[in-house]
Structure formats: C-alpha cells, structure tokens
Short mmCIF file of C-alpha atoms in Angstrom, two decimals:
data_model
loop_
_atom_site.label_atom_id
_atom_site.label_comp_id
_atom_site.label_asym_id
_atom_site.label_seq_id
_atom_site.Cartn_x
_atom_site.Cartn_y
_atom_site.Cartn_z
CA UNK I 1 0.00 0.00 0.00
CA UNK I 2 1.69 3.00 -1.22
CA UNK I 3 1.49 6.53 0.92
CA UNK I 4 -0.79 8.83 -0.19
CA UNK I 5 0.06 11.47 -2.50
CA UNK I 6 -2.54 14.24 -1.02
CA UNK I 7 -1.96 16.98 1.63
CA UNK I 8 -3.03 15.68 4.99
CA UNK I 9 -5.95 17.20 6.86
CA UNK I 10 -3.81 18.53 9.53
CA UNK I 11 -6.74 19.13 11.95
CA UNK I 12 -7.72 15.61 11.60
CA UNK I 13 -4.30 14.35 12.36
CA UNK I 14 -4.03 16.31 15.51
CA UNK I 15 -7.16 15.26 16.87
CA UNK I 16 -6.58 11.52 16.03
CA UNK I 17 -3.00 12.06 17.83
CA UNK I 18 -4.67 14.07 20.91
CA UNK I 19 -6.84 11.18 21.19
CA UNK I 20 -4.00 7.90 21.05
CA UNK I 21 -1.35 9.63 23.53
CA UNK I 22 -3.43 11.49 26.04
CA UNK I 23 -5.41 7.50 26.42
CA UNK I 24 -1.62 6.25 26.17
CA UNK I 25 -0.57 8.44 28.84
CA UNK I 26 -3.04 7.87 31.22
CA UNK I 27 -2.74 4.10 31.09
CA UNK I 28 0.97 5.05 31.72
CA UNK I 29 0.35 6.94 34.89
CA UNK I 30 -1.92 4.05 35.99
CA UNK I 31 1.20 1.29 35.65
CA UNK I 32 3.30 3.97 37.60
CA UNK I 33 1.30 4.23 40.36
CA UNK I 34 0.37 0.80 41.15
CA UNK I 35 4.49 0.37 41.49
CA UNK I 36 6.31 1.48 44.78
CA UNK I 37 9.71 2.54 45.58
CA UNK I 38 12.23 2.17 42.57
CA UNK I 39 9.95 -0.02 40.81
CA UNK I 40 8.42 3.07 39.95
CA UNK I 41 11.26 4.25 38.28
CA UNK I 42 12.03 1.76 36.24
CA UNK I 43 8.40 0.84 34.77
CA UNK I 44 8.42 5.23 34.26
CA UNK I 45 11.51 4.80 32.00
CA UNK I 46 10.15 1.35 30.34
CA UNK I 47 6.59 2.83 29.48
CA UNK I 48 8.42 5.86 28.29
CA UNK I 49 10.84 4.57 26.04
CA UNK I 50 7.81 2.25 24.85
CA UNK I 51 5.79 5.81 24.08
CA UNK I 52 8.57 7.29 22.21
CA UNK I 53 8.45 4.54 19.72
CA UNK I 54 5.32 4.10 19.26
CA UNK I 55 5.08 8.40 18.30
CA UNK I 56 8.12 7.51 16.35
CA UNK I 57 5.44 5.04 14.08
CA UNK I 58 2.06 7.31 15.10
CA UNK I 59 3.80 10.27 13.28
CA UNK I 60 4.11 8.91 10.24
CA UNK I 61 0.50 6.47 9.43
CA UNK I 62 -1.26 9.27 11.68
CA UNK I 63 -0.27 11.96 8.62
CA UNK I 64 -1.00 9.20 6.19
CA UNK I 65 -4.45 8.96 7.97
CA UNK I 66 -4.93 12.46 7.50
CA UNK I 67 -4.28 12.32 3.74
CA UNK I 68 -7.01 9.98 2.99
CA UNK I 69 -9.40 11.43 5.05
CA UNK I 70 -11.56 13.17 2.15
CA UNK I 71 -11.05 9.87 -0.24
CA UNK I 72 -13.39 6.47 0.22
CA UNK I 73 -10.20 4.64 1.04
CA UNK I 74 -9.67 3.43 5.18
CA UNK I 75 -6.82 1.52 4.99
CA UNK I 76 -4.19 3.17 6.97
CA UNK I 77 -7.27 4.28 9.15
CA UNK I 78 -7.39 0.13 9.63
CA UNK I 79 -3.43 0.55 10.50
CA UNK I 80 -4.24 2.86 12.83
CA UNK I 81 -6.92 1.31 15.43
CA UNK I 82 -5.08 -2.11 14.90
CA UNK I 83 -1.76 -0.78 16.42
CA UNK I 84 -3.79 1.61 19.11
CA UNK I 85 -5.58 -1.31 20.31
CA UNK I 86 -2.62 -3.74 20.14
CA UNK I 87 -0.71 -1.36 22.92
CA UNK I 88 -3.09 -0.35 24.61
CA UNK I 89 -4.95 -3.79 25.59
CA UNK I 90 -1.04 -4.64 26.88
CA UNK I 91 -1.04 -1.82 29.12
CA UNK I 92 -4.62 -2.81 30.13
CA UNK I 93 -3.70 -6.25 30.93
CA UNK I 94 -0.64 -5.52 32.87
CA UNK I 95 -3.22 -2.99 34.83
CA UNK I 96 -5.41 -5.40 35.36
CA UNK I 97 -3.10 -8.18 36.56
CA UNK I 98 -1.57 -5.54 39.11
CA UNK I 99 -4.98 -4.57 40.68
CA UNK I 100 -5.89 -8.48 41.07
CA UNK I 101 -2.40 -8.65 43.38
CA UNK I 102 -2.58 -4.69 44.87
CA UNK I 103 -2.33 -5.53 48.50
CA UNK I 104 -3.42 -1.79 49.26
CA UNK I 105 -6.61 -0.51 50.07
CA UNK I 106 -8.54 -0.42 46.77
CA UNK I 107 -9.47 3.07 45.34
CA UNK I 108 -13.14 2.26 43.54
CA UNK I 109 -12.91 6.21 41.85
CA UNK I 110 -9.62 5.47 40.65
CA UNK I 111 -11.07 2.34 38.98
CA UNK I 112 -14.00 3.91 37.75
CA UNK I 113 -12.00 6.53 35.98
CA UNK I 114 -10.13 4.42 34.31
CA UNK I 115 -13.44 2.69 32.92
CA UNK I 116 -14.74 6.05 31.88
CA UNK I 117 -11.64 7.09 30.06
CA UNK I 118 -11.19 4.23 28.05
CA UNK I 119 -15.41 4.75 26.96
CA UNK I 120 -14.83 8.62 25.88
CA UNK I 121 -11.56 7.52 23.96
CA UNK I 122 -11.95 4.37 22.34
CA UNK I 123 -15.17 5.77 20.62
CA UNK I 124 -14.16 9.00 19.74
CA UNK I 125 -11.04 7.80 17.91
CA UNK I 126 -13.36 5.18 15.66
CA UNK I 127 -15.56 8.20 15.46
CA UNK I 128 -12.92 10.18 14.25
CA UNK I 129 -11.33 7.40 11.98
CA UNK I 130 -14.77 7.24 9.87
CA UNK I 131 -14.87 11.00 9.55
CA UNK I 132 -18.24 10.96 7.94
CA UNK I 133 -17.84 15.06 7.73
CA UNK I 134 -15.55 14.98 5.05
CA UNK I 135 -16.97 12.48 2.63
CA UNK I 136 -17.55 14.74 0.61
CA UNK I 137 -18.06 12.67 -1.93
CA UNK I 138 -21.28 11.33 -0.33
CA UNK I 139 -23.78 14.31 -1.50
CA UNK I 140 -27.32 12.93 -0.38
CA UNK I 141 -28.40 13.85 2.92
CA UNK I 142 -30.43 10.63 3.68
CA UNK I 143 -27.80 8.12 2.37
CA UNK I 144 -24.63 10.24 5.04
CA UNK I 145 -27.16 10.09 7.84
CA UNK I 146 -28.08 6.27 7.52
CA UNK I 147 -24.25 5.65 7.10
CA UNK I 148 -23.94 7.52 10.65
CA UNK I 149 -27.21 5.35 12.17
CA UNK I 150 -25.17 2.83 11.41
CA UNK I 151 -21.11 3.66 12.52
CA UNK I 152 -23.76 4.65 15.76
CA UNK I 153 -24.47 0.92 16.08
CA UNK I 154 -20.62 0.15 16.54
CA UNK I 155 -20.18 2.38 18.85
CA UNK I 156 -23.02 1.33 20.77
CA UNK I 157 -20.96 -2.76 20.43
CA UNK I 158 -17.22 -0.59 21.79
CA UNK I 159 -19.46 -0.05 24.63
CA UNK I 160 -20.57 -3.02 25.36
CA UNK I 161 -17.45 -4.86 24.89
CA UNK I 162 -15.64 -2.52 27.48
CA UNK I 163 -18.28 -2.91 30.37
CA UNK I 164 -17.42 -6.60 29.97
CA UNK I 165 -14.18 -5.72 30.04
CA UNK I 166 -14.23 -3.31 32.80
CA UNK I 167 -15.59 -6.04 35.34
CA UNK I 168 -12.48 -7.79 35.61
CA UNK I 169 -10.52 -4.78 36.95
CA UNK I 170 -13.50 -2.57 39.13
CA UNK I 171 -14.54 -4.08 42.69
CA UNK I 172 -15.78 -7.38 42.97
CA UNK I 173 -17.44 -9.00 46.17
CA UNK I 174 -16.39 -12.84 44.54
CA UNK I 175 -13.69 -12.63 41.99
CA UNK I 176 -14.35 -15.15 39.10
CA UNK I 177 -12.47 -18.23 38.06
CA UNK I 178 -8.77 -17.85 36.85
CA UNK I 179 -9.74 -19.25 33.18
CA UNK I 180 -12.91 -17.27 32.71
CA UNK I 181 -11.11 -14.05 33.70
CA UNK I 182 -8.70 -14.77 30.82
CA UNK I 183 -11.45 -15.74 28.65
CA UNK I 184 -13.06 -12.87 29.00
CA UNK I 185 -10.31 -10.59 28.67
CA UNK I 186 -8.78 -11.98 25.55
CA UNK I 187 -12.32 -12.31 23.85
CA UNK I 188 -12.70 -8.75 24.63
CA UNK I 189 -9.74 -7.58 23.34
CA UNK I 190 -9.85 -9.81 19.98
CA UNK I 191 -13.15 -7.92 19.87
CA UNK I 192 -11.72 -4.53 20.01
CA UNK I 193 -9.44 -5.13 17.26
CA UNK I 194 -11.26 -6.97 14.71
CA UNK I 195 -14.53 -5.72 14.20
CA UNK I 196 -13.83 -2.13 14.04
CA UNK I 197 -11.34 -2.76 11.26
CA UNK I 198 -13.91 -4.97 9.46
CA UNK I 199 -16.33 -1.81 9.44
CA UNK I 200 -13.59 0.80 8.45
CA UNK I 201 -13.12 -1.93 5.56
CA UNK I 202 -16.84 -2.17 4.57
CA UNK I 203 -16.67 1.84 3.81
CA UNK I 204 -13.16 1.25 1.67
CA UNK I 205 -14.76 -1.69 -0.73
CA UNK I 206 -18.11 0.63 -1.11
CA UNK I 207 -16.10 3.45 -2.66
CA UNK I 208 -17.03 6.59 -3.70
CA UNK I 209 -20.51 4.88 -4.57
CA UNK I 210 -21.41 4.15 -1.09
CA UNK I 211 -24.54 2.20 -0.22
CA UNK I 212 -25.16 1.97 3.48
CA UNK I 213 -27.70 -0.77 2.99
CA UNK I 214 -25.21 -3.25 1.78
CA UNK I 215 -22.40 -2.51 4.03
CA UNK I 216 -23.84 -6.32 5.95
CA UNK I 217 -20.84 -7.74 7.12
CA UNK I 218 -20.17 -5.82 10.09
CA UNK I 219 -24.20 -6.20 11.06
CA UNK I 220 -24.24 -9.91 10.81
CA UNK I 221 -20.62 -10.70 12.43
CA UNK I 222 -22.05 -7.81 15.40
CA UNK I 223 -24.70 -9.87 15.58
CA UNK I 224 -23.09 -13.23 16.41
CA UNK I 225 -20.15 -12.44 17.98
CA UNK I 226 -21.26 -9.14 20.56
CA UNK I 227 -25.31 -9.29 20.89
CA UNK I 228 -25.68 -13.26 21.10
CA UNK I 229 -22.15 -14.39 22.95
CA UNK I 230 -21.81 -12.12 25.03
CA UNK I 231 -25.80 -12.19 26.29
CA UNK I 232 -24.70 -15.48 27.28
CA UNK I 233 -21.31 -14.46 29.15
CA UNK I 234 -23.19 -11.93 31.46
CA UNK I 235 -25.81 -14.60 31.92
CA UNK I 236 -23.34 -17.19 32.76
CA UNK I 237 -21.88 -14.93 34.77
CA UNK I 238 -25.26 -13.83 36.65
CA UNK I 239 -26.66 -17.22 37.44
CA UNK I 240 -23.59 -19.58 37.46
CA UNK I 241 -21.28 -17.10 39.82
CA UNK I 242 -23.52 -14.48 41.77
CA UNK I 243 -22.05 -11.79 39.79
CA UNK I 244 -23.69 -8.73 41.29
CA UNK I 245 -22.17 -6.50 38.44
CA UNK I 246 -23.75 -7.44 35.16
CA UNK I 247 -25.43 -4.71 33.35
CA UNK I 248 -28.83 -5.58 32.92
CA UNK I 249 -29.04 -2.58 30.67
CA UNK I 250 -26.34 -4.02 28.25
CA UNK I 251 -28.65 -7.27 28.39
CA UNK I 252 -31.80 -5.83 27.21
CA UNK I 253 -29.35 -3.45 24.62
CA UNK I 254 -28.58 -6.90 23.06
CA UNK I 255 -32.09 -8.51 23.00
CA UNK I 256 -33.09 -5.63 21.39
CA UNK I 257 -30.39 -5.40 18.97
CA UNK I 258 -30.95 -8.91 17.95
CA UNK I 259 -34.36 -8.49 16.58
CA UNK I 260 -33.14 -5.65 15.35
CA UNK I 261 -30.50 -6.71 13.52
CA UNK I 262 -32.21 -10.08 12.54
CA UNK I 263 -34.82 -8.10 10.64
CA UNK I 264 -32.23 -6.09 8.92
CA UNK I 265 -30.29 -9.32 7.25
CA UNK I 266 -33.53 -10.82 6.49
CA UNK I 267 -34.95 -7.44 4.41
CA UNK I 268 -31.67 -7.10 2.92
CA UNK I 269 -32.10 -10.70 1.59
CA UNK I 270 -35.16 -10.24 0.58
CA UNK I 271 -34.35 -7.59 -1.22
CA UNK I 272 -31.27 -9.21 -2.93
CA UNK I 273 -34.22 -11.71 -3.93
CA UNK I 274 -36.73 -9.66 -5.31
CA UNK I 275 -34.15 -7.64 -7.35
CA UNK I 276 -32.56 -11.13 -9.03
CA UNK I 277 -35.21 -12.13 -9.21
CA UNK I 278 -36.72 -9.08 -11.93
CA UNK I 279 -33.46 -9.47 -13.88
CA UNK I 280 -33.85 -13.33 -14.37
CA UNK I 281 -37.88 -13.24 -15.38
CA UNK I 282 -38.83 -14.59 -18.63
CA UNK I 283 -40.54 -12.08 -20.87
CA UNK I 284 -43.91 -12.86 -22.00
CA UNK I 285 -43.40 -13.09 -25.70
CA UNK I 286 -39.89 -14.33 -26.91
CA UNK I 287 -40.30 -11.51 -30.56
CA UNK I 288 -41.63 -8.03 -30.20
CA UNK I 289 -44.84 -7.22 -30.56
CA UNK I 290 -45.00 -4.31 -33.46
CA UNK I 291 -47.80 -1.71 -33.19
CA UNK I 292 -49.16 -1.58 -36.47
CA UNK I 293 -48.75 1.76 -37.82
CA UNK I 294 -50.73 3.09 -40.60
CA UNK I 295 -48.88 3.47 -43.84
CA UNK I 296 -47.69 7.73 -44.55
CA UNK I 297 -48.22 9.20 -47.52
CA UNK I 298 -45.18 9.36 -49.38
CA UNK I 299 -44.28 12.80 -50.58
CA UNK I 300 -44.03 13.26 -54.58
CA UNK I 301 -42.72 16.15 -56.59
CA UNK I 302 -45.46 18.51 -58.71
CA UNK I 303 -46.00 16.77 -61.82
CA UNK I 304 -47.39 18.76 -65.08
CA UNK I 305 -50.62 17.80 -65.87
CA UNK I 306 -50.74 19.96 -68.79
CA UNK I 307 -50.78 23.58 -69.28
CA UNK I 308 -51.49 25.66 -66.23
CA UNK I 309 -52.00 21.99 -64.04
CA UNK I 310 -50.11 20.42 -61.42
CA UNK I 311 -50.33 18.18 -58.75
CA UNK I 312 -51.31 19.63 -55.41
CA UNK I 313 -49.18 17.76 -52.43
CA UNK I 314 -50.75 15.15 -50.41
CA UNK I 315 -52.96 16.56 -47.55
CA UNK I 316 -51.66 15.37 -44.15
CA UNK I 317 -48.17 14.76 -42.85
CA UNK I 318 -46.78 17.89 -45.08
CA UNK I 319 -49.64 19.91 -44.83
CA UNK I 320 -48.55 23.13 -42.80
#
C-alpha cells in the first residue's frame, strides 16, 4: 500500500494524535502508580521509552491517515486502530493483573475513571477514523445520515465490549475463576481489534458509490459475535457465579439489537431476492410485438398535368 500522494488534513491528524497519547498516557500513569519505591522508576523509563516509539510510528501512518481522510479509502485508518488497540490492551492487561495482586486498600474512583476514560476515547477515535464530515463525496443527505445510524451501532458494540471488560478490573465482592477471567479478557480484546477494522473496511470496498444498505458484514458478524455471545457471558456470569455487576441494561441493549439486527439481514435478503429475481424473469413473448402503424403518404414532386395543371401535395403529414 503506497502513501498517499494528497496533503493531509492537519486538523484531523491532531485530533486523532490528541486522542491515542493522552489515552496512552493515562494508562501510563496508571502502571506507575500501582508500582512502589524504585519499581516506579524503572516501569516510568520502560513505558516511556515504549511511548517514544510508538510516536516515532504514530507520526508517520497518523499523517497518512490524514491524507485519505476526504477519499473512500480506510486503509491506513485500519493501521491505525489495529496498532492503538494492540498497545493499549497490553497496558490494560498488565493494569489489570496488578490490581488483582494490589495488596493496598482499593481506590473504587480510581477504577472507575479508568473505565470512563477508556469509553470517551476508544469511541471517539473510531468516530474520528470514519470521519463521515468529510466524505464529501457522499452528497445525499439521507444516504450520510443512515451511514452515521449505522457507525452509531458500533459504537453502541465498543461499549458493550468494554463494560465486559471493565468487570475484571472494578470491585468485585467474589472474583471469578482464573480461566474465565482470561477468557473474558482476551475475547474482549480480539473484539476490540477486529470488528472495528472490518467496518472501516466495509466503507473502503463501497467506494465513492457508497450504499449503506449493503455494508452487511459488520451487522451480521455484530450480531453473532457481541449481541448473542456475550448475552450469554453476562448470563453465565449472573446465574452460574452471583455476579452482582452485570449490566442488565447491556442485556436488554442486546435482545433488542438482535431483533433488530435479525430483521435487517432478512430485508436485505429479501431484497437481494426480489431484485434477481426481476433481472432473471422470462418475458412474456420471446419476438416483439410491433404496433401496427398506418402506412404515410409518401411525398411526390409537382408533376405537369398539362398547361397551367399540377399536382397539389398530399394533404396530411406535409400539410402546414
């Protein structure tokens, strides 16, 4: 995949950098302070050096980001979220492994905050990775809203994934089994990465043509892998270990979103159906029928009918 040859959209750029190393640097101060003494020090200069390199990469795809932001193409927006995620589910795990063995006095705020940062800026950088705004390209009202109805619905899924994910690091009267935790986490994060690149993708193999009632894949995969699995990993959760913590908001979210989404596939394929099925339907006659068309006078010149005679024209057709 070659760079783009366009100017970046410098505004763009800085907001999708704002957005990676203030999250980066938060989870950073997190790892800090859940070390003591010179520990400290030495996971400060390790999470540093680890920052640097990863702006050393950010300030190059983020600019390449940038220039592609007005075409249909989202690869390098793909790049992007794939390498975000990738470091920052790390940092997240090696959070989340040092609150399981914190022997302090747990800090519920600090725990919550953590859970709220990571919902404003996981979001908003997806959000700003579609950049719907600047299709400009995409001139009908109606068609850019229904596009954003439907980047909404992903959103919505980021959401839900992280308040699964979230329970394995905020208070917990009964922690969970060892495997499930890891289960849980891993699914999560596999999750995170995957599906948001599959919808950036959708929007790249539509084009300039985009048609937000085809983009299906993201829908159906949503549909499986988010609003069916994991209504039955907060319901496992809920009757099999007591777990006091499971959203019963998420729950009914996914119920709904699974009629929802089940009519959807099943009106799109009906659709595909109906509209093969008008292109492959035998006409009634296999020749033309011809309207029979009454013969038109055919014009003739003025012939002399002898001195002072002629012809007049036909009446009709070429009578003015």
């Amino acid at each position: 995949m070659a760079p783009p040859t366009t100017p970046a959209n410098k505004p763009h750029v800085f907001m999708s950098a704002i957005v990676i190393m203030s999250t980066m640097a938060a989870l950073d101060v997190y790892l800090a302070e859940q070390n003591i003494g010179p520990r400290k020090i030495g996971v400060g200069v390790m999470v540093l050096v680890g920052d640097l390199c990863f702006l050393v990469v950010l300030r190059y795809v983020a600019v390449w980001v940038g220039a592609e932001v007005k075409t249909a193409q989202r690869g390098y927006a793909m790049i992007l979220w794939f390498l975000f995620i990738f470091v920052l589910e790390i940092k997240l795990y090696f959070i989340y492994q040092n609150y399981k063995v914190d022997k302090r006095v747990p800090d519920p705020l600090a725990r919550k905050t953590l859970t709220l940062l990571l919902s404003i800026c996981i979001p908003s950088l997806y959000v700003i990775l579609v950049a719907t705004d600047h299709m400009e390209y995409v001139q009908v009202f109606r068609k850019k809203e229904d596009l954003r109805n439907r980047l909404f619905w992903v959103v919505i899924d980021l959401l839900d994934i992280l308040e699964i994910q979230a329970n394995l690091w905020e208070l917990q009267k009964k922690g969970l089994p060892l495997w499930v935790e890891g289960l849980m986490f891993f699914y999560c994060y596999s999750l995170l990465l995957i599906l948001p690149c599959i919808s950036l993708s959708e929007i790249s193999m539509q084009g300039e043509h985009i048609a937000p009632h085809k983009m299906m894949l993201y829908p159906v995969l949503s549909l499986v892998t988010i609003n069916i699995v994991t209504l039955f990993i907060r319901g496992g959760n809920m009757l099999l270990y007591q777990d006091q913590r499971v959203s019963s908001v998420f729950m009914g979210k996914n119920i709904l979103a699974i009629f929802i989404k089940a009519c959807t596939v099943l009106q799109y394929h009906r659709r595909m159906a109906g509209a093969s099925g008008e292109e492959t339907s035998p006409h009634s006659s296999s020749t033309p029928h011809h309207t029979p068309h009454a013969s038109l006078p055919t014009p003739r010149h003025n012939m002399s009918l002898g001195p002072g005679h002629t012809e007049d024209p036909p009446q009709g057709l070429f009578h003015f």
